[in-house]
Short mmCIF file of C-alpha atoms and ligand atoms in Angstrom, two decimals:
data_model
loop_
_atom_site.label_atom_id
_atom_site.label_comp_id
_atom_site.label_asym_id
_atom_site.label_seq_id
_atom_site.Cartn_x
_atom_site.Cartn_y
_atom_site.Cartn_z
CA MET X 1 -41.88 9.22 61.10
CA PRO X 2 -44.88 11.34 62.22
CA ILE X 3 -45.78 14.07 59.75
CA GLU X 4 -45.91 17.57 61.20
CA PRO X 5 -48.99 19.66 60.41
CA PHE X 6 -48.54 21.38 57.06
CA THR X 7 -50.32 23.08 54.18
CA LEU X 8 -49.93 21.86 50.63
CA VAL X 9 -50.20 24.72 48.15
CA ILE X 10 -50.80 23.56 44.59
CA LEU X 11 -49.91 26.09 41.90
CA GLY X 12 -51.79 25.07 38.79
CA ALA X 13 -54.59 23.56 40.85
CA THR X 14 -57.11 23.45 38.02
CA GLY X 15 -54.78 21.53 35.68
CA ASP X 16 -54.46 17.99 34.52
CA LEU X 17 -51.76 16.77 36.92
CA THR X 18 -53.77 17.97 39.90
CA ARG X 19 -57.01 16.27 38.90
CA ARG X 20 -55.57 13.04 37.51
CA LEU X 21 -52.73 12.31 39.91
CA LEU X 22 -52.35 14.67 42.87
CA PHE X 23 -55.86 14.68 44.27
CA PRO X 24 -56.38 10.92 43.89
CA ALA X 25 -53.11 10.49 45.85
CA ILE X 26 -54.23 12.98 48.53
CA TYR X 27 -57.60 11.27 48.75
CA ARG X 28 -55.94 7.87 49.34
CA LEU X 29 -53.62 9.33 51.98
CA ILE X 30 -56.63 10.77 53.83
CA LYS X 31 -58.35 7.40 53.53
CA LYS X 32 -55.30 5.70 55.02
CA GLU X 33 -55.13 8.39 57.73
CA ARG X 34 -51.57 9.29 56.75
CA LEU X 35 -52.17 13.05 56.79
CA PRO X 36 -53.61 13.89 60.20
CA GLU X 37 -53.25 17.66 60.33
CA PHE X 38 -53.15 18.79 56.79
CA LYS X 39 -54.72 21.48 54.63
CA VAL X 40 -54.55 22.10 50.93
CA VAL X 41 -54.83 25.40 49.08
CA GLY X 42 -55.40 25.36 45.34
CA PHE X 43 -54.00 28.35 43.46
CA ALA X 44 -54.74 29.02 39.79
CA ARG X 45 -55.73 31.68 37.31
CA GLU X 46 -59.35 30.52 36.94
CA ASP X 47 -61.76 32.88 38.56
CA TRP X 48 -63.44 30.17 40.64
CA THR X 49 -64.95 30.23 44.11
CA PRO X 50 -63.75 27.59 46.60
CA GLU X 51 -67.12 25.84 46.04
CA GLN X 52 -66.52 25.63 42.29
CA PHE X 53 -63.08 24.19 42.95
CA LEU X 54 -64.58 21.57 45.28
CA LYS X 55 -67.19 20.60 42.69
CA HIS X 56 -64.49 20.19 40.05
CA LEU X 57 -62.40 18.00 42.39
CA GLU X 58 -65.32 15.84 43.45
CA LYS X 59 -66.29 15.18 39.83
CA ASN X 60 -62.75 14.21 38.94
CA LEU X 61 -62.17 12.05 41.99
CA LYS X 62 -65.28 10.09 41.08
CA GLU X 63 -63.67 9.46 37.71
CA PHE X 64 -60.15 8.62 38.86
CA VAL X 65 -60.63 6.86 42.21
CA PRO X 66 -62.16 3.40 42.19
CA ASN X 67 -64.89 2.95 44.85
CA PHE X 68 -65.16 6.66 45.64
CA SER X 69 -66.29 7.03 49.26
CA LYS X 70 -68.40 9.96 50.35
CA ASP X 71 -67.06 9.69 53.91
CA VAL X 72 -63.47 10.13 52.77
CA TRP X 73 -64.49 13.04 50.57
CA ASP X 74 -66.34 14.72 53.47
CA GLU X 75 -63.19 14.38 55.56
CA LEU X 76 -61.03 15.80 52.75
CA LYS X 77 -63.19 18.62 51.48
CA GLY X 78 -63.25 20.44 54.81
CA ARG X 79 -59.51 20.92 54.44
CA ILE X 80 -59.53 22.41 50.94
CA ASP X 81 -59.38 26.08 50.05
CA TYR X 82 -58.90 27.96 46.76
CA LEU X 83 -57.25 31.23 45.82
CA GLN X 84 -57.36 32.85 42.40
CA GLY X 85 -54.28 34.64 41.13
CA ASP X 86 -51.38 35.00 38.70
CA LEU X 87 -47.78 34.02 39.27
CA THR X 88 -46.85 37.52 40.44
CA PRO X 89 -45.32 38.15 43.89
CA GLU X 90 -48.29 40.44 44.72
CA HIS X 91 -50.85 37.72 44.07
CA LEU X 92 -48.79 34.94 45.64
CA LYS X 93 -48.25 37.00 48.80
CA GLN X 94 -51.93 36.54 49.63
CA LEU X 95 -51.19 32.88 50.24
CA GLU X 96 -49.30 33.74 53.44
CA GLU X 97 -52.61 34.45 55.20
CA LYS X 98 -53.71 30.89 54.52
CA LEU X 99 -50.55 29.31 55.97
CA ASP X 100 -49.87 28.50 59.63
CA GLY X 101 -46.22 27.57 59.35
CA ASN X 102 -45.01 24.53 57.43
CA ALA X 103 -45.83 24.69 53.73
CA LEU X 104 -45.17 22.54 50.71
CA PHE X 105 -45.51 24.33 47.35
CA TYR X 106 -46.22 22.05 44.42
CA LEU X 107 -45.62 23.48 40.95
CA ALA X 108 -48.23 21.56 38.98
CA LEU X 109 -47.58 23.92 36.09
CA PRO X 110 -46.27 23.61 32.54
CA PRO X 111 -42.45 23.60 32.74
CA GLN X 112 -42.05 26.99 31.08
CA PHE X 113 -43.53 28.54 34.26
CA PHE X 114 -41.17 26.87 36.77
CA ASP X 115 -38.61 29.71 36.76
CA GLU X 116 -41.19 32.45 37.15
CA ALA X 117 -43.14 30.62 39.86
CA ALA X 118 -40.06 29.79 41.97
CA ILE X 119 -38.74 33.35 41.71
CA SER X 120 -42.12 34.96 42.48
CA LEU X 121 -42.75 32.71 45.47
CA GLY X 122 -39.35 33.78 46.79
CA ALA X 123 -39.96 37.46 46.03
CA ALA X 124 -43.20 37.15 48.02
CA GLY X 125 -41.13 35.83 50.94
CA LEU X 126 -42.89 32.46 50.97
CA HIS X 127 -39.60 30.52 50.99
CA ARG X 128 -38.57 31.93 54.38
CA GLU X 129 -38.40 29.30 57.09
CA LYS X 130 -39.20 31.66 59.97
CA ASN X 131 -41.88 29.66 61.71
CA GLY X 132 -41.82 26.31 60.01
CA TRP X 133 -40.32 24.62 56.99
CA ARG X 134 -40.94 25.71 53.42
CA ARG X 135 -40.42 23.28 50.53
CA LEU X 136 -40.86 23.43 46.79
CA ILE X 137 -41.78 20.45 44.62
CA ILE X 138 -41.10 20.56 40.90
CA GLU X 139 -41.54 17.82 38.43
CA LYS X 140 -39.55 16.93 35.32
CA PRO X 141 -38.59 18.14 32.75
CA PHE X 142 -35.81 20.00 34.57
CA GLY X 143 -34.74 22.05 31.57
CA TRP X 144 -34.67 21.07 27.89
CA ASP X 145 -30.94 20.53 27.59
CA LEU X 146 -27.78 21.10 29.57
CA SER X 147 -27.74 24.88 29.34
CA SER X 148 -31.43 25.40 30.11
CA ALA X 149 -31.09 23.05 33.11
CA GLN X 150 -28.24 25.24 34.38
CA GLN X 151 -30.40 28.30 33.86
CA LEU X 152 -33.31 26.74 35.75
CA ARG X 153 -30.98 25.88 38.58
CA LYS X 154 -29.88 29.51 38.84
CA HIS X 155 -33.48 30.67 38.98
CA LEU X 156 -34.52 28.10 41.57
CA HIS X 157 -31.56 28.98 43.75
CA LYS X 158 -32.24 32.69 43.62
CA HIS X 159 -34.34 32.24 46.76
CA TRP X 160 -34.51 28.52 47.56
CA LYS X 161 -31.83 26.34 49.14
CA GLU X 162 -31.12 22.82 47.90
CA HIS X 163 -32.58 21.28 51.10
CA GLN X 164 -35.91 22.96 50.24
CA LEU X 165 -36.07 21.63 46.68
CA PHE X 166 -37.83 18.37 45.90
CA ARG X 167 -37.38 17.38 42.25
CA ILE X 168 -39.86 14.65 41.50
CA ASP X 169 -39.21 11.77 39.19
CA HIS X 170 -42.33 9.74 39.85
CA PHE X 171 -40.57 6.49 38.86
CA LEU X 172 -38.61 6.74 42.11
CA GLY X 173 -41.89 6.31 43.99
CA LYS X 174 -42.64 3.05 42.21
CA GLU X 175 -42.53 -0.14 44.20
CA THR X 176 -40.27 -2.10 41.84
CA VAL X 177 -37.80 0.74 41.41
CA GLN X 178 -37.35 0.78 45.18
CA ASN X 179 -37.13 -2.98 45.10
CA LEU X 180 -34.13 -2.76 42.79
CA MET X 181 -32.31 -1.45 45.83
CA VAL X 182 -33.87 -3.66 48.44
CA PHE X 183 -33.43 -6.86 46.45
CA ARG X 184 -29.81 -6.02 45.73
CA PHE X 185 -28.74 -4.88 49.16
CA ALA X 186 -30.81 -7.22 51.32
CA ASN X 187 -29.56 -10.40 49.62
CA ARG X 188 -26.00 -11.51 50.20
CA PHE X 189 -25.92 -13.63 47.04
CA MET X 190 -26.41 -10.59 44.80
CA GLU X 191 -23.20 -8.65 45.44
CA PRO X 192 -20.64 -11.22 44.18
CA ILE X 193 -22.46 -11.61 40.86
CA TRP X 194 -23.40 -7.97 40.24
CA ASN X 195 -20.51 -7.03 37.97
CA SER X 196 -18.97 -7.38 34.51
CA ALA X 197 -17.46 -10.77 35.34
CA ASN X 198 -20.98 -12.22 35.47
CA ILE X 199 -23.33 -9.84 33.71
CA ALA X 200 -23.43 -9.72 29.92
CA GLN X 201 -25.89 -6.86 29.33
CA VAL X 202 -28.71 -4.86 30.91
CA GLN X 203 -31.85 -3.82 29.03
CA ILE X 204 -34.15 -1.16 30.46
CA THR X 205 -37.37 -0.82 28.50
CA ALA X 206 -40.46 1.34 28.97
CA ALA X 207 -42.82 0.51 26.12
CA GLU X 208 -46.28 2.07 26.01
CA THR X 209 -49.29 1.44 23.82
CA LEU X 210 -50.41 5.01 24.56
CA GLY X 211 -49.98 7.66 21.90
CA LEU X 212 -50.04 11.42 22.32
CA GLU X 213 -53.18 11.62 24.48
CA GLY X 214 -53.73 15.24 23.45
CA ARG X 215 -50.38 16.35 24.91
CA TYR X 216 -48.95 17.58 21.62
CA LYS X 217 -47.93 21.01 22.95
CA TYR X 218 -45.60 19.50 25.49
CA TYR X 219 -44.68 16.29 23.69
CA ASP X 220 -43.73 17.78 20.35
CA GLN X 221 -41.18 19.97 22.16
CA ALA X 222 -39.95 17.09 24.30
CA GLY X 223 -39.87 13.79 22.39
CA ALA X 224 -39.09 10.39 23.89
CA LEU X 225 -35.49 11.19 24.81
CA ARG X 226 -36.44 14.13 27.03
CA ASP X 227 -39.77 12.73 28.19
CA MET X 228 -38.58 9.29 29.37
CA LEU X 229 -34.87 8.62 28.89
CA GLN X 230 -33.30 11.71 30.45
CA ASN X 231 -35.15 11.22 33.70
CA HIS X 232 -37.07 8.00 34.41
CA LEU X 233 -34.83 5.53 32.58
CA MET X 234 -31.63 7.31 33.53
CA GLN X 235 -32.65 7.05 37.19
CA ILE X 236 -33.42 3.35 36.91
CA PHE X 237 -30.11 2.90 35.13
CA ALA X 238 -28.19 4.68 37.89
CA LEU X 239 -29.95 2.69 40.61
CA THR X 240 -29.18 -0.58 38.85
CA ALA X 241 -25.51 0.26 38.61
CA ILE X 242 -24.73 2.00 41.93
CA GLU X 243 -22.11 0.85 44.39
CA PRO X 244 -23.43 -0.38 47.74
CA VAL X 245 -24.21 2.46 50.13
CA SER X 246 -23.08 2.20 53.71
CA ARG X 247 -26.06 4.08 55.20
CA TRP X 248 -29.52 4.47 53.72
CA ASN X 249 -30.01 8.20 53.42
CA ALA X 250 -30.63 10.81 50.76
CA ASP X 251 -27.08 12.14 50.60
CA ASN X 252 -25.43 8.74 50.27
CA LEU X 253 -27.84 7.42 47.72
CA ARG X 254 -27.76 10.51 45.55
CA GLN X 255 -23.98 10.75 45.76
CA HIS X 256 -23.66 7.15 44.57
CA LYS X 257 -26.09 7.74 41.71
CA VAL X 258 -24.13 10.80 40.57
CA GLU X 259 -20.94 8.77 40.58
CA VAL X 260 -22.49 6.27 38.18
CA LEU X 261 -23.68 9.03 35.88
CA GLN X 262 -20.28 10.73 35.98
CA SER X 263 -18.65 7.46 34.90
CA VAL X 264 -20.80 7.09 31.80
CA ARG X 265 -18.63 7.25 28.69
CA SER X 266 -19.32 10.38 26.65
CA ILE X 267 -20.93 9.87 23.28
CA PRO X 268 -18.98 11.73 20.56
CA LEU X 269 -21.18 13.96 18.45
CA ASP X 270 -19.96 12.38 15.20
CA ARG X 271 -20.70 8.83 16.45
CA VAL X 272 -24.22 9.33 17.80
CA LYS X 273 -25.61 6.80 15.27
CA GLU X 274 -23.63 4.01 16.96
CA PHE X 275 -25.13 4.80 20.36
CA ALA X 276 -28.65 6.10 19.75
CA VAL X 277 -31.67 5.33 17.58
CA ARG X 278 -34.83 7.35 17.15
CA GLY X 279 -38.20 6.38 15.72
CA ARG X 280 -41.65 7.84 15.17
CA TYR X 281 -44.90 5.96 15.03
CA GLY X 282 -46.81 5.86 11.79
CA ALA X 283 -50.40 4.73 11.32
CA GLY X 284 -51.17 1.18 12.36
CA GLU X 285 -53.45 -1.17 14.25
CA MET X 286 -53.90 -1.07 18.01
CA ASP X 287 -56.41 -3.47 19.58
CA GLY X 288 -57.99 -4.08 16.19
CA LYS X 289 -58.53 -0.35 15.57
CA THR X 290 -56.69 1.77 13.02
CA VAL X 291 -54.85 4.65 14.67
CA PRO X 292 -53.23 7.67 12.99
CA GLY X 293 -49.49 8.21 12.77
CA TYR X 294 -47.76 10.84 14.90
CA MET X 295 -47.61 13.35 12.03
CA GLU X 296 -51.39 13.06 11.58
CA GLU X 297 -52.13 13.65 15.28
CA GLU X 298 -54.02 16.81 16.07
CA GLY X 299 -51.74 19.78 16.71
CA VAL X 300 -48.48 18.25 15.46
CA PRO X 301 -46.75 20.68 13.06
CA HIS X 302 -45.86 19.25 9.66
CA THR X 303 -42.24 20.36 10.22
CA SER X 304 -41.94 18.21 13.35
CA ARG X 305 -38.91 15.94 13.77
CA THR X 306 -39.93 14.75 17.20
CA GLU X 307 -39.14 11.14 18.07
CA THR X 308 -41.71 8.95 19.82
CA PHE X 309 -39.15 6.19 20.32
CA ALA X 310 -35.61 6.55 21.59
CA ALA X 311 -32.98 3.94 22.39
CA VAL X 312 -29.44 4.49 23.66
CA LYS X 313 -26.49 2.31 24.56
CA LEU X 314 -24.38 3.40 27.50
CA TYR X 315 -21.12 2.13 28.95
CA ILE X 316 -19.92 2.83 32.46
CA ASP X 317 -16.17 3.25 32.71
CA ASN X 318 -15.56 1.89 36.18
CA TRP X 319 -14.23 -1.36 37.62
CA ARG X 320 -17.61 -2.96 38.18
CA TRP X 321 -19.15 -2.36 34.76
CA GLU X 322 -16.24 -2.22 32.32
CA GLY X 323 -17.49 -3.45 28.93
CA VAL X 324 -21.12 -4.16 29.92
CA PRO X 325 -23.60 -2.42 27.61
CA PHE X 326 -26.68 -0.88 29.20
CA TYR X 327 -29.43 -0.52 26.61
CA LEU X 328 -32.22 1.96 27.44
CA ARG X 329 -35.29 2.48 25.28
CA SER X 330 -38.78 3.86 25.42
CA GLY X 331 -41.50 4.24 22.84
CA LYS X 332 -45.13 5.21 22.37
CA ARG X 333 -47.72 3.25 20.38
CA MET X 334 -45.74 0.06 20.86
CA LYS X 335 -47.18 -3.41 20.65
CA GLU X 336 -47.61 -3.80 24.41
CA THR X 337 -47.21 -1.77 27.56
CA TYR X 338 -44.35 -3.10 29.61
CA THR X 339 -41.64 -1.57 31.76
CA GLU X 340 -38.77 -3.68 32.97
CA VAL X 341 -35.11 -3.92 33.87
CA ALA X 342 -33.75 -7.15 32.41
CA VAL X 343 -30.27 -8.27 33.42
CA GLN X 344 -28.66 -11.04 31.38
CA PHE X 345 -25.94 -13.11 33.01
CA LYS X 346 -23.11 -14.69 31.09
CA GLU X 347 -23.48 -18.30 30.07
CA VAL X 348 -21.95 -21.14 32.04
CA PRO X 349 -18.51 -22.01 30.63
CA THR X 350 -19.35 -25.61 29.66
CA GLN X 351 -22.55 -27.15 28.39
CA LEU X 352 -22.88 -30.44 30.27
CA PHE X 353 -26.45 -31.30 29.39
CA ASP X 354 -28.71 -31.47 26.39
CA GLY X 355 -31.79 -29.34 26.17
CA VAL X 356 -31.61 -25.56 26.11
CA GLU X 357 -28.75 -24.19 24.01
CA ASP X 358 -28.29 -20.72 25.48
CA LEU X 359 -27.86 -21.18 29.22
CA SER X 360 -27.77 -17.55 30.28
CA ASN X 361 -29.89 -16.51 33.22
CA TRP X 362 -32.08 -13.43 33.16
CA LEU X 363 -33.09 -11.49 36.25
CA ILE X 364 -36.04 -9.26 35.43
CA PHE X 365 -37.50 -6.49 37.54
CA ARG X 366 -40.94 -5.81 36.14
CA MET X 367 -42.89 -2.63 36.76
CA LYS X 368 -45.61 -2.96 34.17
CA PRO X 369 -48.06 -4.45 33.43
CA ALA X 370 -47.67 -6.08 36.87
CA GLU X 371 -44.92 -5.69 39.45
CA SER X 372 -42.69 -8.69 40.05
CA ILE X 373 -39.13 -9.94 40.12
CA GLU X 374 -38.34 -12.99 37.99
CA LEU X 375 -35.28 -15.14 37.68
CA VAL X 376 -35.04 -17.28 34.57
CA ALA X 377 -32.94 -20.30 35.59
CA TYR X 378 -32.43 -23.80 34.24
CA ALA X 379 -33.39 -27.06 35.87
CA LYS X 380 -33.72 -30.68 34.92
CA THR X 381 -36.55 -31.68 32.64
CA PRO X 382 -38.44 -34.44 34.48
CA GLY X 383 -37.74 -37.82 32.95
CA LEU X 384 -35.00 -40.32 32.34
CA ASN X 385 -32.54 -38.00 30.59
CA LEU X 386 -30.34 -35.28 32.06
CA GLU X 387 -31.79 -32.42 30.06
CA THR X 388 -32.25 -28.76 30.91
CA ARG X 389 -35.33 -26.61 30.62
CA PRO X 390 -35.96 -23.01 31.70
CA VAL X 391 -37.87 -22.40 34.92
CA VAL X 392 -39.03 -19.04 36.19
CA LEU X 393 -38.72 -18.20 39.87
CA ARG X 394 -41.12 -15.35 40.44
CA THR X 395 -42.11 -13.04 43.27
CA GLU X 396 -45.36 -11.14 42.91
CA LEU X 397 -44.88 -7.73 44.45
CA SER X 398 -48.30 -6.22 44.50
CA ARG X 399 -50.21 -7.45 47.48
CA LYS X 400 -53.89 -6.67 47.74
CA GLU X 401 -53.50 -3.67 50.03
CA GLU X 402 -50.86 -2.18 47.72
CA GLU X 403 -53.01 -2.16 44.63
CA ASP X 404 -54.74 1.02 45.69
CA PHE X 405 -51.50 2.98 45.58
CA SER X 406 -49.60 5.33 43.30
CA ALA X 407 -46.05 6.71 43.31
CA TYR X 408 -47.41 10.15 44.20
CA GLU X 409 -48.53 9.07 47.66
CA GLN X 410 -45.06 7.88 48.50
CA LEU X 411 -43.52 11.09 47.20
CA LEU X 412 -45.97 13.42 48.96
CA VAL X 413 -45.37 11.68 52.27
CA ASP X 414 -41.59 11.79 51.73
CA ALA X 415 -41.66 15.50 50.92
CA ALA X 416 -43.82 16.22 53.96
CA GLU X 417 -41.30 14.31 56.09
CA GLY X 418 -38.42 16.21 54.49
CA ASP X 419 -36.89 12.99 53.17
CA GLN X 420 -35.12 13.70 49.86
CA THR X 421 -34.05 10.09 49.19
CA HIS X 422 -36.49 9.66 46.33
CA PHE X 423 -35.95 13.10 44.84
CA LEU X 424 -33.22 14.22 42.47
CA ARG X 425 -30.28 16.35 43.45
CA TYR X 426 -29.29 18.95 40.90
CA ASP X 427 -26.02 17.29 39.90
CA GLU X 428 -27.88 14.12 38.87
CA VAL X 429 -30.01 16.17 36.51
CA GLU X 430 -26.99 17.89 35.05
CA GLU X 431 -25.05 14.67 34.50
CA ALA X 432 -28.02 13.08 32.73
CA TRP X 433 -28.15 16.06 30.36
CA ARG X 434 -24.40 15.85 29.80
CA ILE X 435 -24.77 12.22 28.69
CA LEU X 436 -27.63 12.91 26.29
CA ASP X 437 -26.69 16.36 25.01
CA PRO X 438 -24.73 15.11 21.95
CA ILE X 439 -27.74 13.01 20.93
CA LEU X 440 -30.08 15.99 21.27
CA LYS X 441 -27.72 18.02 19.14
CA ALA X 442 -27.42 15.34 16.45
CA TRP X 443 -31.19 14.93 16.36
CA THR X 444 -31.82 18.55 15.44
CA ARG X 445 -31.18 17.32 11.87
CA GLY X 446 -32.74 14.52 9.83
CA GLN X 447 -35.88 12.58 10.69
CA PRO X 448 -36.73 9.62 12.93
CA GLU X 449 -37.30 6.23 11.33
CA GLU X 450 -41.00 5.40 11.07
CA TYR X 451 -42.45 2.28 12.70
CA PRO X 452 -46.06 1.19 12.41
CA SER X 453 -48.21 1.74 15.51
CA GLY X 454 -48.61 -1.56 17.32
CA ALA X 455 -45.12 -2.77 16.33
CA LEU X 456 -41.98 -3.26 18.39
CA GLY X 457 -40.37 0.04 17.42
CA PRO X 458 -38.08 0.94 14.49
CA ASN X 459 -35.96 -1.76 12.86
CA GLY X 460 -32.89 0.43 13.26
CA GLN X 461 -32.80 -0.23 17.03
CA GLY X 462 -31.06 -3.53 16.28
CA ARG X 463 -27.91 -1.73 15.21
CA LEU X 464 -27.17 -0.71 18.81
CA MET X 465 -26.77 -4.28 19.96
CA ASP X 466 -23.33 -5.77 20.56
CA PRO X 467 -22.70 -9.14 18.87
CA GLY X 468 -24.88 -11.86 20.38
CA HIS X 469 -27.29 -9.41 22.06
CA TYR X 470 -30.93 -9.02 20.99
CA TRP X 471 -33.67 -6.75 22.24
CA ARG X 472 -36.10 -8.66 24.39
CA THR X 473 -39.67 -8.72 23.14
CA PRO X 474 -42.88 -9.44 25.07
CA GLU X 475 -42.86 -12.88 23.38
CA ASP X 476 -39.64 -13.79 25.18
CA ASP X 477 -41.57 -14.30 28.41
C1 BG6 M 1 -44.47 10.56 32.19
C2 BG6 M 1 -44.33 10.84 30.72
O1 BG6 M 1 -43.44 11.20 32.90
O2 BG6 M 1 -44.39 9.15 32.40
C3 BG6 M 1 -45.41 10.10 29.93
O3 BG6 M 1 -44.45 12.24 30.50
C4 BG6 M 1 -45.40 8.63 30.26
O4 BG6 M 1 -45.24 10.31 28.53
C5 BG6 M 1 -45.42 8.41 31.76
O5 BG6 M 1 -46.54 8.03 29.67
C6 BG6 M 1 -45.22 6.95 32.12
O6 BG6 M 1 -45.39 6.80 33.51
P1 BG6 M 1 -46.10 5.53 34.13
O7 BG6 M 1 -46.05 5.74 35.60
O8 BG6 M 1 -47.48 5.49 33.57
O9 BG6 M 1 -45.29 4.36 33.67
#
């Protein structure tokens, strides 16, 4: 679809998200000539001139873009402007002079400013679609719990309509997450086996070696459950479990995702321990270096009970998934960085051959460290005996030209095209909070279990597993 001319207005243009992720994505889109008639206006409190803003961007692009090209930068910099101001309607109103019609407002701001920014933009009349479209991008977290999410919704909708709101979950821009859909719905053989008759369990893991990275202000308020599970992993979960859609469009897809989330069995407040485990990294060894524990990290209050690891077990009460546990977990300072959806199939009913004892197949969608889909199957061991051995059928997903790509490019292009397929609808957000709210409540007391940095997470995670199920580890590959 051709992209109409538009202006991207970044609120919070001097911040971290803008320099690390947004501008590198914009730079690559310019390089690929995907944004023909496009301007960008940075808006922030810093009293900078447009030249200072350009200098800051150039320095950061050189750091974050491999093989920085001066030609691409020359092409991009002519389209960049800067305006200094606060999030008041009076200041924001000045933006109108810099817009020609279509405008995409990106709130690259700390979440506590989302309400104010959305309301002030509206009060300044910038949401009005008089001579062109007006859209607003916000990025998770969408609230801190169910009631604050409802409050945020009210504030966003004071001026903006749902068709103008683009709630980013950057995982939906990832190649493998999209491939979950394509692989399932483009292959006839998948549908008959994608159900509780054939699938024993699903494990969705996002393990990171990274620690706090100086983000203590945000992270200590959030914790792993809010930072990763409520949004990224819940989205992957819903996409893994959805019913086939009849047409590929935003409404259908989002409706089907909501239906999955609505069917998730509620976790009773007094049984949270059976369904959720929390952990917090202590000191340990990462890459041969000693690293401090979470409580010793700069800025973390000594009263903190924030978890850096969270695992939950969910059941979907519908015909397709009755009785199949979905295990979701994410942790910081883990042994290795890997993100995957691993689906275990039930074993064959009879063991006919010697060799491997557990003949259950695994289908694994890998996002990190590299993108691929793998099927662990069994085949004959070469030789005179009829014996089985595991073989891995693997597709590599990242082709050369795709390496220079991030989820943000996909999402910026989608938002500019007005395609909401990869953005969240409000009811998805609310359902995800409903599922996790009892856990959040239970975790306002007690402390997470400590695990050493560089380990596989807290020992307690094992208690979530149904009989015969074990958490996969990087060594299982
Ligand atoms: C972000 C979280 O949303 O996702 C971070 O706030 C996390 O804590 C990051 O590290 C992981 O994203 P990715 O794309 O690096 O896997």
